[in-house]
Short mmCIF file of C-alpha atoms in Angstrom, two decimals:
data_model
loop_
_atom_site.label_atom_id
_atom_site.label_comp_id
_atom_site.label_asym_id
_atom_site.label_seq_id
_atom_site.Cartn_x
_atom_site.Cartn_y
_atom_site.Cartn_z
CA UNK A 1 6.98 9.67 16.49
CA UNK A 2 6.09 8.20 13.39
CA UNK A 3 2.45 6.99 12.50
CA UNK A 4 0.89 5.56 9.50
CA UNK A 5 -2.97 5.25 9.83
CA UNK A 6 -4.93 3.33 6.93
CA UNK A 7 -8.54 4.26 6.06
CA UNK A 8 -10.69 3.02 2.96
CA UNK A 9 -11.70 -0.48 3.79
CA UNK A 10 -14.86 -1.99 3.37
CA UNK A 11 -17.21 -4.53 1.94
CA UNK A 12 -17.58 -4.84 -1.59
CA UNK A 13 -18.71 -6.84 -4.37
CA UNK A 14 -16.59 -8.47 -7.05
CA UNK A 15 -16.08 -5.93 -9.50
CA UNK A 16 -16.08 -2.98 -7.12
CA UNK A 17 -13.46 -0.46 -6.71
CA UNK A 18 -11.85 0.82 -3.25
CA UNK A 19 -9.07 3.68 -2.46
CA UNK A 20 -7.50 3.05 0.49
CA UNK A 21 -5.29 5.81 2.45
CA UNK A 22 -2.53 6.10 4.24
CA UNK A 23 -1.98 9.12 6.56
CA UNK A 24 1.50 9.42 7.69
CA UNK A 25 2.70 12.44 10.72
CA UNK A 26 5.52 12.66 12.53
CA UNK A 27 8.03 12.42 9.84
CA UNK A 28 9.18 13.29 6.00
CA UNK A 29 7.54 11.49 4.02
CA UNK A 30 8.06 13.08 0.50
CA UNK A 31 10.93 11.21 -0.20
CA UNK A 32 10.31 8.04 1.47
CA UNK A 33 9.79 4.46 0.23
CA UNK A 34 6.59 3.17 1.08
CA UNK A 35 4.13 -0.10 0.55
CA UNK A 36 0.94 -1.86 0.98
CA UNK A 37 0.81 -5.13 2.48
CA UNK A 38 -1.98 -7.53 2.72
CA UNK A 39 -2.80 -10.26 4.89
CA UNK A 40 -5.94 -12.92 4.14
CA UNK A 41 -7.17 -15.21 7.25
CA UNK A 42 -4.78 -17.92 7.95
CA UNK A 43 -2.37 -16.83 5.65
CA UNK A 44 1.19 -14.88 5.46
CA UNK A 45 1.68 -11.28 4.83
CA UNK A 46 2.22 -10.44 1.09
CA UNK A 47 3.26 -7.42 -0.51
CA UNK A 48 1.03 -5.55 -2.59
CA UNK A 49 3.17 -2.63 -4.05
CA UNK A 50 5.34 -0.05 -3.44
CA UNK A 51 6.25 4.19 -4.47
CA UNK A 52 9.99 5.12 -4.12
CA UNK A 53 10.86 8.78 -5.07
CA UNK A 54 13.14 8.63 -7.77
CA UNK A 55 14.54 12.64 -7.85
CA UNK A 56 12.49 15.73 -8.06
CA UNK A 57 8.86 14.91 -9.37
CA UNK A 58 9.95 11.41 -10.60
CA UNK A 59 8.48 8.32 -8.41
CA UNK A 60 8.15 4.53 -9.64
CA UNK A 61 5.65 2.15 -8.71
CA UNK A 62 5.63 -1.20 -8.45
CA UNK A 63 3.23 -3.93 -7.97
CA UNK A 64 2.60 -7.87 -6.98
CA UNK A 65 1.96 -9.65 -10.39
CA UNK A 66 -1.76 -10.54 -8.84
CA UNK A 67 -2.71 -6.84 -8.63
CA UNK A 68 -0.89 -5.37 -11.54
CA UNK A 69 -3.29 -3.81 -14.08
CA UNK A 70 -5.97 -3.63 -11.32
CA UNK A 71 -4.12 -1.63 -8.60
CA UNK A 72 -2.60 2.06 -8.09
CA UNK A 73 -0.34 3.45 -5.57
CA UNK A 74 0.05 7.30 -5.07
CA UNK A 75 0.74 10.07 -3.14
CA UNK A 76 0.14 13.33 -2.22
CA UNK A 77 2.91 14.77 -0.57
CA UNK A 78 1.23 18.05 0.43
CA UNK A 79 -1.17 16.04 2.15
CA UNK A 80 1.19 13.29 3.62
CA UNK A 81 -1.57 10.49 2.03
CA UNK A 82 -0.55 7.79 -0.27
CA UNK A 83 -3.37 5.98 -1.78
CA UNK A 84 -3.84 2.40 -3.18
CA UNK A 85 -6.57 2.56 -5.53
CA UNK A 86 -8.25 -0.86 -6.04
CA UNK A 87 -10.56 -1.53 -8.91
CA UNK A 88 -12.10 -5.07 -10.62
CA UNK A 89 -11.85 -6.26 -6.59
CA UNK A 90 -11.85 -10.18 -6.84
CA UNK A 91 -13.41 -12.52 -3.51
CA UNK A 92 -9.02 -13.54 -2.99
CA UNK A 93 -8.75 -9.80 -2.91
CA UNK A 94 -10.40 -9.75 0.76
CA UNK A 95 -7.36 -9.54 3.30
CA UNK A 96 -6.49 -6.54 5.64
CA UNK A 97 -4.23 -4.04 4.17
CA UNK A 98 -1.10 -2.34 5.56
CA UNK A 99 0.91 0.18 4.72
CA UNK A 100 4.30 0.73 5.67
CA UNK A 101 7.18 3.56 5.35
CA UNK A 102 10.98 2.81 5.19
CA UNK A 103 13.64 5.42 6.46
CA UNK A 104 15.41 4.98 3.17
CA UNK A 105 14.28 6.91 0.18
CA UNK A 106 15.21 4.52 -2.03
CA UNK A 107 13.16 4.28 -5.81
CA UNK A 108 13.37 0.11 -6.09
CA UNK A 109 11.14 -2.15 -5.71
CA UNK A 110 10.85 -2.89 -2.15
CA UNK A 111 9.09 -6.05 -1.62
CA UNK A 112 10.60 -7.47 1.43
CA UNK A 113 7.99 -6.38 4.85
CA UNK A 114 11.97 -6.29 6.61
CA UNK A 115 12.87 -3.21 4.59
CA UNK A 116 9.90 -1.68 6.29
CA UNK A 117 10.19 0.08 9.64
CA UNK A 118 7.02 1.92 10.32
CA UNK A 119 3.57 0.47 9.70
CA UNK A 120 -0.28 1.14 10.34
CA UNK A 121 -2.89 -0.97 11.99
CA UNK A 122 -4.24 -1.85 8.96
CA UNK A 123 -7.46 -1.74 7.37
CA UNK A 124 -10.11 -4.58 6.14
CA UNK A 125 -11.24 -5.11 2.55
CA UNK A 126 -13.52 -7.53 2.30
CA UNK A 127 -15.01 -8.56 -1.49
CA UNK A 128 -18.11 -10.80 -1.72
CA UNK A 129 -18.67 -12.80 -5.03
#
C-alpha cells in the first residue's frame, strides 16, 4: 500500500530555512501529482504547492501566493523524496505540513486537498519571532 511519510520539521526562528521530505513506497511516484498542505492551530487546511510531471524531464511547480518566492518543491525520483524547501520562515509560517500524492499524473495546478488520495501524518514547523 501506499505511504507518504514527512520528515524536516522543527523549531526555528524567523528568518530560518527548513527542507522538509516526503518519502513515498508502495507505489510510482515519478509521474505523479503531488502537494504540501499546511494546517496552523484552529485553522483549515491550506495548500502550500504542488509538482505535476509534465512529459519526460519536464515538471511544473506551483505555489500559494503567501509562499511564492520563499518556497521550493522538488523531487528526486530515484529516491522517491520530494522536498519543500522553506527559507525567510515567518511566525504565520508555523502550521504542520502534509504532503499528499494523487493517482493522476496530471502537470496543473492542483490545489484542491479532494484531488489528493494518499497523504502523510504530517510534520510540525514551528517559527518563533
Amino acid at each position: 500500500q501506499v505511504q507518504l511519510v514527512e520528515s524536516g520539521g522543527g523549531l526555528v526562528q524567523a528568518g530560518d530555512s527548513l527542507r522538509l521530505s516526503c518519502a513515498a513506497s508502495g507505489g510510482t511516484f515519478s509521474t505523479a501529482a503531488m502537494g504540501w498542505f499546511r494546517q496552523a492551530p484552529g485553522k483549515e487546511r491550506e495548500y502550500v504547492g504542488n509538482i505535476g510531471w509534465g512529459g519526460g524531464a519536464i515538471y511544473y511547480t506551483y505555489y500559494a501566493d503567501s509562499v511564492k518566492g520563499r518556497f521550493t518543491i522538488s523531487k528526486d525520483n530515484a529516491k522517491n523524496i520530494m522536498y519543500l524547501q522553506m527559507n525567510s520562515l515567518r511566525p504565520e509560517d508555523t502550521a504542520v505540513y502534509y504532503c499528499a500524492a494523487a493517482q493522476i499524473s496530471g502537470y496543473s495546478r492542483l490545489s484542491n486537498e479532494k484531488a489528493y488520495d494518499y497523504w502523510g501524518q504530517g510534520t510540525q514547523v514551528t517559527v518563533s519571532s
